[in-house]
PDB file of C-alpha atoms in Angstrom:
ATOM      1  CA  MET A   1     -20.536-139.754  -1.363  1.00 45.00           C
ATOM      2  CA  LEU A   2     -18.317-139.598   1.668  1.00 46.00           C
ATOM      3  CA  THR A   3     -15.714-141.671  -0.114  1.00 51.00           C
ATOM      4  CA  ASN A   4     -15.770-139.365  -3.160  1.00 57.00           C
ATOM      5  CA  ALA A   5     -15.448-136.140  -1.166  1.00 59.00           C
ATOM      6  CA  PRO A   6     -11.668-136.360  -0.567  1.00 62.00           C
ATOM      7  CA  TRP A   7     -11.103-137.242  -4.218  1.00 59.00           C
ATOM      8  CA  LYS A   8     -13.138-134.243  -5.392  1.00 61.00           C
ATOM      9  CA  GLU A   9     -11.293-131.920  -3.045  1.00 65.00           C
ATOM     10  CA  GLU A  10      -7.967-133.215  -4.327  1.00 66.00           C
ATOM     11  CA  HIS A  11      -9.142-132.822  -7.912  1.00 60.00           C
ATOM     12  CA  LEU A  12     -10.316-129.241  -7.299  1.00 65.00           C
ATOM     13  CA  ARG A  13      -7.050-128.397  -5.573  1.00 68.00           C
ATOM     14  CA  LYS A  14      -5.039-129.711  -8.523  1.00 66.00           C
ATOM     15  CA  GLU A  15      -7.210-127.745 -10.944  1.00 67.00           C
ATOM     16  CA  HIS A  16      -6.686-124.604  -8.873  1.00 63.00           C
ATOM     17  CA  ASP A  17      -2.909-125.125  -8.828  1.00 64.00           C
ATOM     18  CA  TYR A  18      -2.915-125.788 -12.562  1.00 61.00           C
ATOM     19  CA  CYS A  19      -4.852-122.573 -13.265  1.00 68.00           C
ATOM     20  CA  LYS A  20      -2.484-120.612 -11.048  1.00 64.00           C
ATOM     21  CA  LEU A  21       0.605-122.000 -12.807  1.00 61.00           C
ATOM     22  CA  SER A  22      -1.010-121.390 -16.178  1.00 68.00           C
ATOM     23  CA  ALA A  23      -1.730-117.752 -15.272  1.00 65.00           C
ATOM     24  CA  ILE A  24       1.852-117.239 -14.091  1.00 67.00           C
ATOM     25  CA  PHE A  25       3.201-118.833 -17.267  1.00 63.00           C
ATOM     26  CA  ASN A  26       0.963-116.665 -19.460  1.00 71.00           C
ATOM     27  CA  PHE A  27       2.040-113.524 -17.588  1.00 73.00           C
ATOM     28  CA  GLN A  28       5.723-114.411 -17.968  1.00 73.00           C
ATOM     29  CA  SER A  29       5.186-115.114 -21.655  1.00 76.00           C
ATOM     30  CA  LEU A  30       3.495-111.734 -22.084  1.00 75.00           C
ATOM     31  CA  ILE A  31       6.390-109.948 -20.361  1.00 77.00           C
ATOM     32  CA  SER A  32       8.883-111.832 -22.544  1.00 75.00           C
ATOM     33  CA  VAL A  33       7.035-110.845 -25.717  1.00 76.00           C
ATOM     34  CA  ILE A  34       6.884-107.181 -24.661  1.00 76.00           C
ATOM     35  CA  LEU A  35      10.603-107.102 -23.821  1.00 76.00           C
ATOM     36  CA  LEU A  36      11.448-108.825 -27.095  1.00 76.00           C
ATOM     37  CA  LEU A  37       9.357-106.279 -29.007  1.00 76.00           C
ATOM     38  CA  ILE A  38      11.045-103.378 -27.173  1.00 73.00           C
ATOM     39  CA  CYS A  39      14.522-104.750 -27.925  1.00 74.00           C
ATOM     40  CA  THR A  40      13.615-105.369 -31.567  1.00 76.00           C
ATOM     41  CA  CYS A  41      12.293-101.828 -32.054  1.00 72.00           C
ATOM     42  CA  ALA A  42      15.363-100.308 -30.390  1.00 70.00           C
ATOM     43  CA  TYR A  43      17.645-102.481 -32.531  1.00 67.00           C
ATOM     44  CA  ILE A  44      15.882-101.492 -35.766  1.00 70.00           C
ATOM     45  CA  ARG A  45      16.004 -97.804 -34.824  1.00 66.00           C
ATOM     46  CA  SER A  46      19.766 -98.016 -34.204  1.00 66.00           C
ATOM     47  CA  PHE A  47      20.321 -98.976 -37.862  1.00 64.00           C
ATOM     48  CA  ALA A  48      17.372 -97.281 -39.571  1.00 67.00           C
ATOM     49  CA  PRO A  49      16.271 -94.333 -37.399  1.00 66.00           C
ATOM     50  CA  LYS A  50      14.405 -92.623 -40.242  1.00 66.00           C
ATOM     51  CA  LEU A  51      12.236 -95.695 -40.763  1.00 65.00           C
ATOM     52  CA  VAL A  52      11.078 -95.745 -37.143  1.00 63.00           C
ATOM     53  CA  ASP A  53      10.962 -91.965 -36.649  1.00 64.00           C
ATOM     54  CA  ARG A  54       8.758 -91.517 -39.706  1.00 65.00           C
ATOM     55  CA  ASN A  55       5.612 -92.257 -37.693  1.00 65.00           C
ATOM     56  CA  LYS A  56       5.492 -90.969 -34.128  1.00 65.00           C
ATOM     57  CA  GLU A  57       1.718 -90.859 -33.818  1.00 67.00           C
ATOM     58  CA  GLY A  58      -1.082 -93.346 -34.254  1.00 65.00           C
ATOM     59  CA  LEU A  59      -0.735 -97.115 -34.397  1.00 65.00           C
ATOM     60  CA  LEU A  60       2.728 -97.079 -35.975  1.00 65.00           C
ATOM     61  CA  GLY A  61       3.840 -94.596 -33.336  1.00 69.00           C
ATOM     62  CA  VAL A  62       3.737 -97.457 -30.830  1.00 68.00           C
ATOM     63  CA  PHE A  63       6.882 -98.904 -32.418  1.00 69.00           C
ATOM     64  CA  TRP A  64       8.668 -95.553 -32.081  1.00 65.00           C
ATOM     65  CA  LYS A  65       7.702 -95.324 -28.409  1.00 68.00           C
ATOM     66  CA  LEU A  66       8.855 -98.896 -27.786  1.00 70.00           C
ATOM     67  CA  ALA A  67      12.192 -98.084 -29.426  1.00 70.00           C
ATOM     68  CA  ARG A  68      12.645 -95.059 -27.167  1.00 65.00           C
ATOM     69  CA  ILE A  69      11.824 -97.185 -24.103  1.00 66.00           C
ATOM     70  CA  GLY A  70      14.418 -99.731 -25.185  1.00 67.00           C
ATOM     71  CA  GLU A  71      17.060 -97.023 -25.578  1.00 61.00           C
ATOM     72  CA  ARG A  72      16.384 -95.671 -22.112  1.00 63.00           C
ATOM     73  CA  LEU A  73      16.578 -99.133 -20.591  1.00 62.00           C
ATOM     74  CA  SER A  74      19.949 -99.796 -22.240  1.00 60.00           C
ATOM     75  CA  PRO A  75      22.725 -97.523 -20.917  1.00 53.00           C
ATOM     76  CA  TRP A  76      25.227 -99.824 -22.654  1.00 50.00           C
ATOM     77  CA  LEU A  77      24.208 -98.791 -26.177  1.00 50.00           C
ATOM     78  CA  PRO A  78      27.270 -97.982 -28.309  1.00 47.00           C
ATOM     79  CA  SER A  79      27.813 -94.256 -28.664  1.00 46.00           C
ATOM     80  CA  SER A  80      27.912 -94.611 -32.456  1.00 42.00           C
ATOM     81  CA  ILE A  81      24.161 -95.316 -32.624  1.00 45.00           C
ATOM     82  CA  MET A  82      23.228 -92.445 -30.342  1.00 46.00           C
ATOM     83  CA  ALA A  83      22.620 -88.807 -31.190  1.00 51.00           C
ATOM     84  CA  PRO A  84      25.576 -86.646 -32.212  1.00 53.00           C
ATOM     85  CA  VAL A  85      27.992 -85.659 -29.487  1.00 58.00           C
ATOM     86  CA  ARG A  86      26.854 -82.549 -27.639  1.00 62.00           C
ATOM     87  CA  THR A  87      29.170 -79.849 -26.398  1.00 62.00           C
ATOM     88  CA  GLY A  88      28.802 -76.968 -23.997  1.00 64.00           C
ATOM     89  CA  ARG A  89      26.404 -76.639 -21.119  1.00 72.00           C
ATOM     90  CA  ILE A  90      23.583 -79.182 -20.845  1.00 72.00           C
ATOM     91  CA  ASP A  91      20.206 -78.225 -19.383  1.00 69.00           C
ATOM     92  CA  GLU A  92      19.649 -80.634 -16.483  1.00 71.00           C
ATOM     93  CA  ASN A  93      15.902 -79.990 -16.720  1.00 74.00           C
ATOM     94  CA  THR A  94      15.967 -81.480 -20.219  1.00 76.00           C
ATOM     95  CA  PHE A  95      18.480 -84.301 -19.839  1.00 77.00           C
ATOM     96  CA  GLU A  96      19.398 -86.734 -17.103  1.00 79.00           C
ATOM     97  CA  ILE A  97      23.197 -86.776 -17.003  1.00 81.00           C
ATOM     98  CA  LYS A  98      24.959 -90.008 -16.043  1.00 84.00           C
ATOM     99  CA  LYS A  99      28.718 -89.789 -15.716  1.00 84.00           C
ATOM    100  CA  ARG A 100      30.725 -92.742 -16.938  1.00 83.00           C
ATOM    101  CA  GLN A 101      33.563 -94.121 -14.856  1.00 82.00           C
ATOM    102  CA  PRO A 102      36.778 -92.362 -15.981  1.00 80.00           C
ATOM    103  CA  GLN A 103      39.401 -94.605 -17.492  1.00 75.00           C
ATOM    104  CA  LYS A 104      42.581 -95.107 -15.526  1.00 71.00           C
ATOM    105  CA  PRO A 105      45.710 -93.455 -16.960  1.00 64.00           C
ATOM    106  CA  SER A 106      47.415 -95.530 -19.627  1.00 61.00           C
ATOM    107  CA  GLY A 107      50.431 -97.447 -18.413  1.00 58.00           C
ATOM    108  CA  ILE A 108      49.259 -97.329 -14.791  1.00 61.00           C
ATOM    109  CA  ARG A 109      48.201-100.632 -13.331  1.00 59.00           C
ATOM    110  CA  GLY A 110      46.019-101.010 -10.312  1.00 61.00           C
ATOM    111  CA  GLY A 111      47.926-102.061  -7.239  1.00 74.00           C
ATOM    112  CA  HIS A 112      48.316-101.554  -3.541  1.00 83.00           C
ATOM    113  CA  ASN A 113      50.599 -98.548  -4.122  1.00 88.00           C
ATOM    114  CA  ASN A 114      48.202 -96.671  -6.456  1.00 92.00           C
ATOM    115  CA  PHE A 115      45.649 -94.441  -4.724  1.00 93.00           C
ATOM    116  CA  TYR A 116      42.794 -92.910  -6.738  1.00 92.00           C
ATOM    117  CA  VAL A 117      41.430 -89.988  -4.751  1.00 94.00           C
ATOM    118  CA  THR A 118      37.775 -88.941  -5.022  1.00 91.00           C
ATOM    119  CA  LYS A 119      35.660 -86.381  -3.192  1.00 89.00           C
ATOM    120  CA  LYS A 120      34.634 -89.126  -0.754  1.00 91.00           C
ATOM    121  CA  THR A 121      38.145 -90.411  -0.032  1.00 91.00           C
ATOM    122  CA  SER A 122      39.032 -90.374   3.657  1.00 92.00           C
ATOM    123  CA  ILE A 123      42.389 -88.653   4.139  1.00 92.00           C
ATOM    124  CA  SER A 124      43.017 -90.256   7.536  1.00 92.00           C
ATOM    125  CA  ALA A 125      42.193 -93.797   6.366  1.00 93.00           C
ATOM    126  CA  THR A 126      44.338 -93.399   3.258  1.00 93.00           C
ATOM    127  CA  MET A 127      47.204 -92.032   5.354  1.00 93.00           C
ATOM    128  CA  LYS A 128      47.217 -95.211   7.441  1.00 93.00           C
ATOM    129  CA  ARG A 129      47.499 -97.359   4.320  1.00 93.00           C
ATOM    130  CA  VAL A 130      50.299 -95.174   2.947  1.00 92.00           C
ATOM    131  CA  GLU A 131      52.236 -95.352   6.212  1.00 91.00           C
ATOM    132  CA  GLU A 132      51.912 -99.144   6.248  1.00 91.00           C
ATOM    133  CA  ILE A 133      53.384 -99.351   2.746  1.00 91.00           C
ATOM    134  CA  LEU A 134      56.261 -96.921   3.283  1.00 89.00           C
ATOM    135  CA  HIS A 135      57.113 -98.336   6.709  1.00 87.00           C
ATOM    136  CA  ASN A 136      57.111-101.930   5.439  1.00 85.00           C
ATOM    137  CA  LYS A 137      59.858-101.748   2.832  1.00 77.00           C
ATOM    138  CA  GLY A 138      57.648 -99.973   0.300  1.00 79.00           C
ATOM    139  CA  THR A 139      59.673 -97.522  -1.784  1.00 87.00           C
ATOM    140  CA  GLU A 140      57.043 -95.574  -3.717  1.00 91.00           C
ATOM    141  CA  ILE A 141      53.347 -94.788  -4.095  1.00 93.00           C
ATOM    142  CA  TYR A 142      51.246 -92.973  -6.684  1.00 94.00           C
ATOM    143  CA  ILE A 143      48.372 -90.615  -5.929  1.00 95.00           C
ATOM    144  CA  HIS A 144      45.885 -89.855  -8.719  1.00 94.00           C
ATOM    145  CA  GLY A 145      43.368 -87.020  -8.702  1.00 94.00           C
ATOM    146  CA  LEU A 146      40.828 -85.938 -11.323  1.00 93.00           C
ATOM    147  CA  GLY A 147      38.642 -82.865 -11.647  1.00 90.00           C
ATOM    148  CA  ALA A 148      37.091 -81.817  -8.351  1.00 89.00           C
ATOM    149  CA  SER A 149      39.350 -84.217  -6.433  1.00 92.00           C
ATOM    150  CA  LEU A 150      42.593 -82.426  -7.400  1.00 93.00           C
ATOM    151  CA  ASN A 151      42.754 -80.409  -4.192  1.00 93.00           C
ATOM    152  CA  ARG A 152      42.054 -83.491  -2.088  1.00 94.00           C
ATOM    153  CA  ALA A 153      44.880 -85.370  -3.812  1.00 95.00           C
ATOM    154  CA  MET A 154      47.275 -82.480  -3.127  1.00 95.00           C
ATOM    155  CA  VAL A 155      46.211 -82.330   0.532  1.00 94.00           C
ATOM    156  CA  LEU A 156      46.923 -86.056   0.880  1.00 95.00           C
ATOM    157  CA  ALA A 157      50.376 -85.642  -0.676  1.00 94.00           C
ATOM    158  CA  LEU A 158      51.233 -82.733   1.628  1.00 93.00           C
ATOM    159  CA  GLU A 159      50.091 -84.720   4.669  1.00 93.00           C
ATOM    160  CA  ILE A 160      52.392 -87.569   3.642  1.00 92.00           C
ATOM    161  CA  GLN A 161      55.287 -85.166   3.170  1.00 91.00           C
ATOM    162  CA  LYS A 162      54.574 -83.614   6.557  1.00 91.00           C
ATOM    163  CA  THR A 163      54.502 -87.027   8.250  1.00 90.00           C
ATOM    164  CA  PHE A 164      57.757 -88.246   6.716  1.00 88.00           C
ATOM    165  CA  THR A 165      59.426 -84.778   6.775  1.00 82.00           C
ATOM    166  CA  ASN A 166      62.525 -85.122   4.589  1.00 79.00           C
ATOM    167  CA  GLY A 167      62.128 -88.856   4.113  1.00 86.00           C
ATOM    168  CA  VAL A 168      60.165 -88.668   0.840  1.00 89.00           C
ATOM    169  CA  SER A 169      60.350 -86.826  -2.469  1.00 91.00           C
ATOM    170  CA  LEU A 170      57.384 -85.626  -4.531  1.00 92.00           C
ATOM    171  CA  ASN A 171      57.152 -85.558  -8.316  1.00 94.00           C
ATOM    172  CA  ILE A 172      53.948 -83.951  -9.639  1.00 93.00           C
ATOM    173  CA  THR A 173      52.670 -84.476 -13.190  1.00 93.00           C
ATOM    174  CA  THR A 174      49.575 -82.732 -14.564  1.00 93.00           C
ATOM    175  CA  SER A 175      47.548 -83.667 -17.632  1.00 92.00           C
ATOM    176  CA  THR A 176      44.120 -83.402 -19.236  1.00 91.00           C
ATOM    177  CA  VAL A 177      41.737 -86.349 -19.433  1.00 89.00           C
ATOM    178  CA  ASN A 178      38.610 -86.576 -21.590  1.00 88.00           C
ATOM    179  CA  VAL A 179      35.571 -88.037 -19.844  1.00 88.00           C
ATOM    180  CA  THR A 180      32.184 -88.996 -21.281  1.00 86.00           C
ATOM    181  CA  ASP A 181      28.675 -88.392 -19.965  1.00 85.00           C
ATOM    182  CA  ASP A 182      25.543 -90.182 -21.176  1.00 82.00           C
ATOM    183  CA  LEU A 183      22.550 -87.898 -21.769  1.00 81.00           C
ATOM    184  CA  PHE A 184      19.065 -89.353 -21.314  1.00 78.00           C
ATOM    185  CA  PRO A 185      16.191 -87.043 -22.378  1.00 75.00           C
ATOM    186  CA  MET A 186      13.416 -86.285 -19.920  1.00 71.00           C
ATOM    187  CA  SER A 187      10.834 -86.210 -22.708  1.00 68.00           C
ATOM    188  CA  ASP A 188      10.359 -87.669 -26.184  1.00 65.00           C
ATOM    189  CA  GLU A 189      11.105 -84.299 -27.792  1.00 67.00           C
ATOM    190  CA  PHE A 190      14.853 -84.850 -27.466  1.00 70.00           C
ATOM    191  CA  GLU A 191      17.239 -87.591 -28.520  1.00 71.00           C
ATOM    192  CA  MET A 192      19.722 -89.511 -26.421  1.00 74.00           C
ATOM    193  CA  GLY A 193      23.301 -88.357 -26.709  1.00 78.00           C
ATOM    194  CA  ILE A 194      26.730 -88.161 -25.168  1.00 80.00           C
ATOM    195  CA  ARG A 195      28.914 -85.310 -24.011  1.00 84.00           C
ATOM    196  CA  ASN A 196      32.698 -85.292 -23.977  1.00 85.00           C
ATOM    197  CA  ARG A 197      34.404 -82.874 -21.622  1.00 86.00           C
ATOM    198  CA  PRO A 198      38.020 -82.341 -20.546  1.00 89.00           C
ATOM    199  CA  LEU A 199      39.102 -82.596 -16.916  1.00 91.00           C
ATOM    200  CA  SER A 200      42.386 -81.684 -15.302  1.00 93.00           C
ATOM    201  CA  ALA A 201      44.263 -84.618 -13.802  1.00 93.00           C
ATOM    202  CA  VAL A 202      47.247 -84.919 -11.488  1.00 94.00           C
ATOM    203  CA  GLN A 203      49.597 -87.773 -10.684  1.00 94.00           C
ATOM    204  CA  ILE A 204      51.832 -87.443  -7.643  1.00 94.00           C
ATOM    205  CA  HIS A 205      54.742 -89.848  -7.390  1.00 94.00           C
ATOM    206  CA  ILE A 206      55.961 -90.115  -3.806  1.00 93.00           C
ATOM    207  CA  CYS A 207      59.247 -91.944  -3.401  1.00 92.00           C
ATOM    208  CA  ARG A 208      60.964 -92.952  -0.186  1.00 87.00           C
ATOM    209  CA  ILE A 209      64.452 -91.431   0.110  1.00 82.00           C
ATOM    210  CA  GLN A 210      67.020 -94.035   1.030  1.00 72.00           C
ATOM    211  CA  VAL A 211      69.276 -92.737   3.807  1.00 59.00           C
TER     212      VAL A 211
END
């Protein structure tokens, strides 16, 4: 019996490890099936919303709820399969508003001489970068501001002009840019949607004057 004891302990340990791995595998399989079902319901609803929305209660209502969960988990859903575009003021108690990243102006490439100003942009840190460019044979820079950052972009441009006195010229161009917000409902009573809104934009071209 003493000789069999180590073998039994080893056998029990292997059985325990096997059961543990089996439980983990079964749990992962269950999660995979649930996620697959959620994605399938959301996909079906994107093409046939009336079919899924027909039953919101009872056993068949589970598929509608799974579709809504899938939509909320996928912020990358194409806007064409979402609710109609909403305009005007949106109640923030009804919808969670997520602002998409604004697109850069057409024809403008990202580079060391393009500065996109936001509300969090540090004027002093940006000034140092601008001075390095204009002092090291750089001839021009572009400052871009959008919406609430317009004033900050103008302040940066004026600081540059003040630093270089008559050594730079400013050319200001204003425009309007359309931005998109994703709307995620707080409850199942409302549908997902998007909101398009116009924002004022400014581009300031600062050029070094050759003396």
